[in-house]
Coordinates of C-alpha atoms in Angstrom, one line a residue:
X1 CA 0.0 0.0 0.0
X2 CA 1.3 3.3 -0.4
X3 CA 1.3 6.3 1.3
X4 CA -1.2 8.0 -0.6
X5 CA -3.6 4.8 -0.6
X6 CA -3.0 4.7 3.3
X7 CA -3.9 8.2 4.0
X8 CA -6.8 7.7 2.0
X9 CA -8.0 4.5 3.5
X10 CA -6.9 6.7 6.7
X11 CA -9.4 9.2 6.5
X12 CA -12.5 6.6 4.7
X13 CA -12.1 5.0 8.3
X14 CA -12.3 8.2 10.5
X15 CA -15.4 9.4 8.5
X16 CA -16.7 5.9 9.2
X17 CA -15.7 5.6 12.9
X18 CA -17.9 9.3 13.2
X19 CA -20.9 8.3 11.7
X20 CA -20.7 5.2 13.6
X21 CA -20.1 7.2 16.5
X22 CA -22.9 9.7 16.1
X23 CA -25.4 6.7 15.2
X24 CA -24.4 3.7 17.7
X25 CA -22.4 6.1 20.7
X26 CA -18.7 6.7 21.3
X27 CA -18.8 3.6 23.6
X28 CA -20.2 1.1 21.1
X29 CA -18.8 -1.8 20.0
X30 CA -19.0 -1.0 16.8
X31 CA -17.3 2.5 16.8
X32 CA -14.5 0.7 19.5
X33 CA -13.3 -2.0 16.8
X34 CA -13.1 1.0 14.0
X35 CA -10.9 3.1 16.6
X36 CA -8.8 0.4 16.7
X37 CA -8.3 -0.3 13.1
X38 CA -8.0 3.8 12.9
X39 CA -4.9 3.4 15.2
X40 CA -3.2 0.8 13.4
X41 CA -3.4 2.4 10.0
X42 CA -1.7 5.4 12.0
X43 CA 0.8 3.5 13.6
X44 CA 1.5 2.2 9.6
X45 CA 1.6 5.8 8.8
X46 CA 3.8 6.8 11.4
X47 CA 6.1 3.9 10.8
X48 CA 6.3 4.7 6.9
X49 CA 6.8 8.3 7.8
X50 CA 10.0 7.7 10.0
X51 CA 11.7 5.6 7.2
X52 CA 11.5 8.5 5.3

């Protein structure tokens, strides 16, 4: 993946985490699991960014 495709897919899953938030709560299961997946594809980022 590259970086473009990652900060993409980067910001398709914070729009998604938001609406799930504002439909299902912050403290759903739902919007948890998406957070998390958010986080890694930030830690990828991050990573990618420091070889750099």
């Amino acid at each position: 993946m590259t970086r473009i495709e990652l900060v993409e897919k980067i910001e398709e899953t914070r729009e998604h985490m938001i609406r799930l938030g504002l439909e299902e709560g912050l403290l759903s299961n739902n919007t948890i699991v998406v957070s998390q997946v958010l986080d890694q594809l930030l830690n990828k980022l991050d990573k990618i960014s420091l070889e750099h």
